[in-house]
Amino acid sequence: MRFESRRNKTVSARTLRLRVVGALCAVLASSLVTGCGQDNGDETAAATSEAAKVIPKQTTTPYKSPSGTAAQLTEEQTGRKELLSTVKVTFDTAATTAVGEVSGGKLTDLDLEGLDDDSDESASPTASESGSPSPTGSPSPTGSPSPTGSPSPSGSSAGPKWIAEVVEEDGTAHTVSIDAVSGDVIDSVPDADQSDADKQELADWVTKAQQTPQQAAKVATDKQKGTVTSVNLDENDSQTLVWQVDVVTEDWKRTTFDVDAANGKILDEEIDND
């Protein structure tokens, strides 16, 4: 066995003093470091607290509920929203169905009944068809004349309808009513009140119109995305034959386009903000 020398084992008084002094310095240094860390932590906490007061003001935005937006709709916009929410049959489908009811006929007019009508006759599609009392208090029997002048058969739909005008080659016009939910034809009758002049005018228009109503509708919706609710062949103020196309946008506003029936160019665009 190997023993270490006594000299290596013996600790002098001077060494002990040095170790004590060293320990005291280490403790003091540790206290100083800890103190600095605490001061730094206090400053950081204070800075974080101040930042917390500022950040929410910079990032928080007011919440806008959907009901708040709906409350801003006008009466006309609300009516469009309510009616269009019930319609299942698109303009294209209704147009194809209407033309199929008249052999060799061409579509000259297609409107969603009760939507942006100029007259008060179709203010409520159910008032004259369901047998409910009229505004005067007298009941309106089922099968009473519809706003187009053609009789509506018993049991016809009381919901939304497409009303179409389909013209034969000689100008004879037919009114075709189509259920806008099921797509079924409600009725199809010729216009018994046409004069010879009316027939001749319609025959001329049908011949001159090089653009189909579907093409005119596409021109309009390419310019303004939305739902086609009306297409009508007519002459504008300059006596130019045009397709007047109504498009309802996502904000329930209506835009009317005058599309040249010969070349498909947009001649006029009018936005109805109501």
mmCIF file of C-alpha atoms in Angstrom, residues 76-225:
data_model
loop_
_atom_site.group_PDB
_atom_site.id
_atom_site.type_symbol
_atom_site.label_atom_id
_atom_site.label_comp_id
_atom_site.label_asym_id
_atom_site.label_seq_id
_atom_site.Cartn_x
_atom_site.Cartn_y
_atom_site.Cartn_z
ATOM 1 C CA GLU A 76 -86.170 46.092 -52.285
ATOM 2 C CA GLN A 77 -82.943 44.261 -51.433
ATOM 3 C CA THR A 78 -84.685 42.349 -48.661
ATOM 4 C CA GLY A 79 -87.423 41.336 -51.102
ATOM 5 C CA ARG A 80 -84.866 40.053 -53.611
ATOM 6 C CA LYS A 81 -83.063 38.095 -50.933
ATOM 7 C CA GLU A 82 -86.232 36.456 -49.650
ATOM 8 C CA LEU A 83 -87.576 35.535 -53.087
ATOM 9 C CA LEU A 84 -84.322 34.299 -54.588
ATOM 10 C CA SER A 85 -83.686 32.110 -51.544
ATOM 11 C CA THR A 86 -86.722 30.039 -52.595
ATOM 12 C CA VAL A 87 -85.885 29.774 -56.316
ATOM 13 C CA LYS A 88 -84.368 26.474 -57.454
ATOM 14 C CA VAL A 89 -84.722 26.775 -61.245
ATOM 15 C CA THR A 90 -82.140 28.976 -62.946
ATOM 16 C CA PHE A 91 -82.743 31.334 -65.849
ATOM 17 C CA ASP A 92 -81.092 28.963 -68.340
ATOM 18 C CA THR A 93 -83.253 26.019 -67.316
ATOM 19 C CA ALA A 94 -86.444 28.089 -67.380
ATOM 20 C CA ALA A 95 -85.563 29.456 -70.839
ATOM 21 C CA THR A 96 -85.038 25.981 -72.259
ATOM 22 C CA THR A 97 -88.286 24.740 -70.740
ATOM 23 C CA ALA A 98 -90.288 27.695 -72.083
ATOM 24 C CA VAL A 99 -89.011 27.356 -75.669
ATOM 25 C CA GLY A 100 -89.786 23.650 -75.567
ATOM 26 C CA GLU A 101 -93.474 24.462 -75.074
ATOM 27 C CA VAL A 102 -93.816 26.307 -78.407
ATOM 28 C CA SER A 103 -92.781 24.492 -81.558
ATOM 29 C CA GLY A 104 -90.336 26.622 -83.536
ATOM 30 C CA GLY A 105 -90.681 29.450 -81.015
ATOM 31 C CA LYS A 106 -88.004 31.821 -79.761
ATOM 32 C CA LEU A 107 -87.749 33.374 -76.320
ATOM 33 C CA THR A 108 -88.230 37.145 -76.212
ATOM 34 C CA ASP A 109 -88.961 37.705 -72.520
ATOM 35 C CA LEU A 110 -88.343 35.840 -69.263
ATOM 36 C CA ASP A 111 -88.947 37.351 -65.828
ATOM 37 C CA LEU A 112 -88.987 36.089 -62.277
ATOM 38 C CA GLU A 113 -92.475 37.085 -61.162
ATOM 39 C CA GLY A 114 -92.755 39.421 -58.184
ATOM 40 C CA LEU A 115 -89.150 40.622 -58.397
ATOM 41 C CA ASP A 116 -88.600 44.321 -59.225
ATOM 42 C CA ASP A 117 -91.937 44.474 -61.037
ATOM 43 C CA ASP A 118 -92.890 47.873 -62.417
ATOM 44 C CA SER A 119 -96.581 47.355 -61.647
ATOM 45 C CA ASP A 120 -98.350 46.554 -58.408
ATOM 46 C CA GLU A 121 -100.308 43.681 -59.938
ATOM 47 C CA SER A 122 -97.816 41.007 -58.902
ATOM 48 C CA ALA A 123 -96.796 42.410 -55.541
ATOM 49 C CA SER A 124 -97.676 39.120 -53.884
ATOM 50 C CA PRO A 125 -97.610 35.918 -55.959
ATOM 51 C CA THR A 126 -99.824 34.142 -53.448
ATOM 52 C CA ALA A 127 -102.542 36.769 -53.108
ATOM 53 C CA SER A 128 -104.578 35.764 -56.160
ATOM 54 C CA GLU A 129 -103.664 32.097 -56.376
ATOM 55 C CA SER A 130 -104.183 30.638 -52.938
ATOM 56 C CA GLY A 131 -107.764 31.752 -52.524
ATOM 57 C CA SER A 132 -106.818 34.075 -49.668
ATOM 58 C CA PRO A 133 -108.685 37.370 -49.213
ATOM 59 C CA SER A 134 -107.613 40.255 -51.405
ATOM 60 C CA PRO A 135 -106.656 43.651 -49.894
ATOM 61 C CA THR A 136 -110.324 44.705 -50.205
ATOM 62 C CA GLY A 137 -111.435 41.764 -48.101
ATOM 63 C CA SER A 138 -113.132 39.790 -50.894
ATOM 64 C CA PRO A 139 -111.730 36.353 -51.673
ATOM 65 C CA SER A 140 -110.006 35.768 -55.002
ATOM 66 C CA PRO A 141 -110.982 32.377 -56.442
ATOM 67 C CA THR A 142 -108.390 29.929 -57.614
ATOM 68 C CA GLY A 143 -107.986 30.130 -61.361
ATOM 69 C CA SER A 144 -108.441 33.895 -61.622
ATOM 70 C CA PRO A 145 -106.524 35.693 -64.378
ATOM 71 C CA SER A 146 -102.816 35.969 -63.756
ATOM 72 C CA PRO A 147 -100.881 39.257 -64.192
ATOM 73 C CA THR A 148 -99.984 38.197 -67.746
ATOM 74 C CA GLY A 149 -103.628 38.054 -68.790
ATOM 75 C CA SER A 150 -103.713 34.283 -69.246
ATOM 76 C CA PRO A 151 -105.821 32.048 -67.005
ATOM 77 C CA SER A 152 -103.980 30.203 -64.283
ATOM 78 C CA PRO A 153 -105.210 26.615 -63.937
ATOM 79 C CA SER A 154 -106.569 25.257 -60.694
ATOM 80 C CA GLY A 155 -103.870 23.871 -58.469
ATOM 81 C CA SER A 156 -101.084 26.036 -59.923
ATOM 82 C CA SER A 157 -98.031 26.766 -57.829
ATOM 83 C CA ALA A 158 -98.328 29.535 -55.276
ATOM 84 C CA GLY A 159 -94.533 29.813 -55.033
ATOM 85 C CA PRO A 160 -92.074 31.736 -57.222
ATOM 86 C CA LYS A 161 -92.604 31.531 -60.982
ATOM 87 C CA TRP A 162 -90.800 32.327 -64.189
ATOM 88 C CA ILE A 163 -93.061 34.070 -66.730
ATOM 89 C CA ALA A 164 -91.864 33.702 -70.324
ATOM 90 C CA GLU A 165 -92.901 35.067 -73.695
ATOM 91 C CA VAL A 166 -92.128 32.741 -76.596
ATOM 92 C CA VAL A 167 -92.776 33.995 -80.147
ATOM 93 C CA GLU A 168 -93.496 31.969 -83.243
ATOM 94 C CA GLU A 169 -92.009 32.872 -86.615
ATOM 95 C CA ASP A 170 -95.156 34.801 -87.609
ATOM 96 C CA GLY A 171 -95.004 36.869 -84.423
ATOM 97 C CA THR A 172 -97.646 35.013 -82.432
ATOM 98 C CA ALA A 173 -96.701 35.252 -78.750
ATOM 99 C CA HIS A 174 -97.262 32.589 -76.122
ATOM 100 C CA THR A 175 -97.111 33.083 -72.363
ATOM 101 C CA VAL A 176 -95.491 30.198 -70.510
ATOM 102 C CA SER A 177 -95.508 30.027 -66.688
ATOM 103 C CA ILE A 178 -92.931 27.797 -65.010
ATOM 104 C CA ASP A 179 -92.689 26.771 -61.374
ATOM 105 C CA ALA A 180 -89.369 28.245 -60.178
ATOM 106 C CA VAL A 181 -88.949 25.513 -57.572
ATOM 107 C CA SER A 182 -89.867 22.300 -59.399
ATOM 108 C CA GLY A 183 -89.361 23.444 -62.992
ATOM 109 C CA ASP A 184 -92.814 22.192 -64.015
ATOM 110 C CA VAL A 185 -94.830 24.088 -66.621
ATOM 111 C CA ILE A 186 -97.875 25.635 -64.954
ATOM 112 C CA ASP A 187 -99.531 26.839 -68.134
ATOM 113 C CA SER A 188 -98.821 27.779 -71.754
ATOM 114 C CA VAL A 189 -101.316 29.884 -73.732
ATOM 115 C CA PRO A 190 -101.203 32.120 -76.813
ATOM 116 C CA ASP A 191 -101.772 35.847 -76.443
ATOM 117 C CA ALA A 192 -105.320 36.442 -77.653
ATOM 118 C CA ASP A 193 -105.019 40.246 -77.545
ATOM 119 C CA GLN A 194 -102.264 40.669 -80.163
ATOM 120 C CA SER A 195 -102.897 42.992 -83.080
ATOM 121 C CA ASP A 196 -101.432 42.377 -86.524
ATOM 122 C CA ALA A 197 -99.024 45.254 -85.906
ATOM 123 C CA ASP A 198 -97.836 43.653 -82.674
ATOM 124 C CA LYS A 199 -97.234 40.340 -84.417
ATOM 125 C CA GLN A 200 -95.324 42.019 -87.233
ATOM 126 C CA GLU A 201 -93.112 43.914 -84.796
ATOM 127 C CA LEU A 202 -92.271 40.779 -82.812
ATOM 128 C CA ALA A 203 -91.590 38.832 -85.996
ATOM 129 C CA ASP A 204 -89.158 41.551 -87.125
ATOM 130 C CA TRP A 205 -87.405 41.613 -83.756
ATOM 131 C CA VAL A 206 -86.963 37.853 -83.678
ATOM 132 C CA THR A 207 -85.417 37.982 -87.156
ATOM 133 C CA LYS A 208 -83.035 40.840 -86.289
ATOM 134 C CA ALA A 209 -81.852 39.402 -82.961
ATOM 135 C CA GLN A 210 -78.613 37.609 -83.770
ATOM 136 C CA GLN A 211 -77.760 37.102 -80.115
ATOM 137 C CA THR A 212 -79.757 34.577 -78.102
ATOM 138 C CA PRO A 213 -81.050 35.547 -74.639
ATOM 139 C CA GLN A 214 -78.610 33.044 -73.139
ATOM 140 C CA GLN A 215 -75.702 34.739 -74.905
ATOM 141 C CA ALA A 216 -76.854 38.156 -73.708
ATOM 142 C CA ALA A 217 -77.161 36.846 -70.154
ATOM 143 C CA LYS A 218 -73.602 35.513 -70.303
ATOM 144 C CA VAL A 219 -72.298 38.867 -71.537
ATOM 145 C CA ALA A 220 -73.980 40.550 -68.574
ATOM 146 C CA THR A 221 -72.774 38.071 -65.937
ATOM 147 C CA ASP A 222 -69.243 38.146 -67.347
ATOM 148 C CA LYS A 223 -69.286 41.870 -66.617
ATOM 149 C CA GLN A 224 -71.094 41.572 -63.272
ATOM 150 C CA LYS A 225 -71.234 38.312 -61.336
#
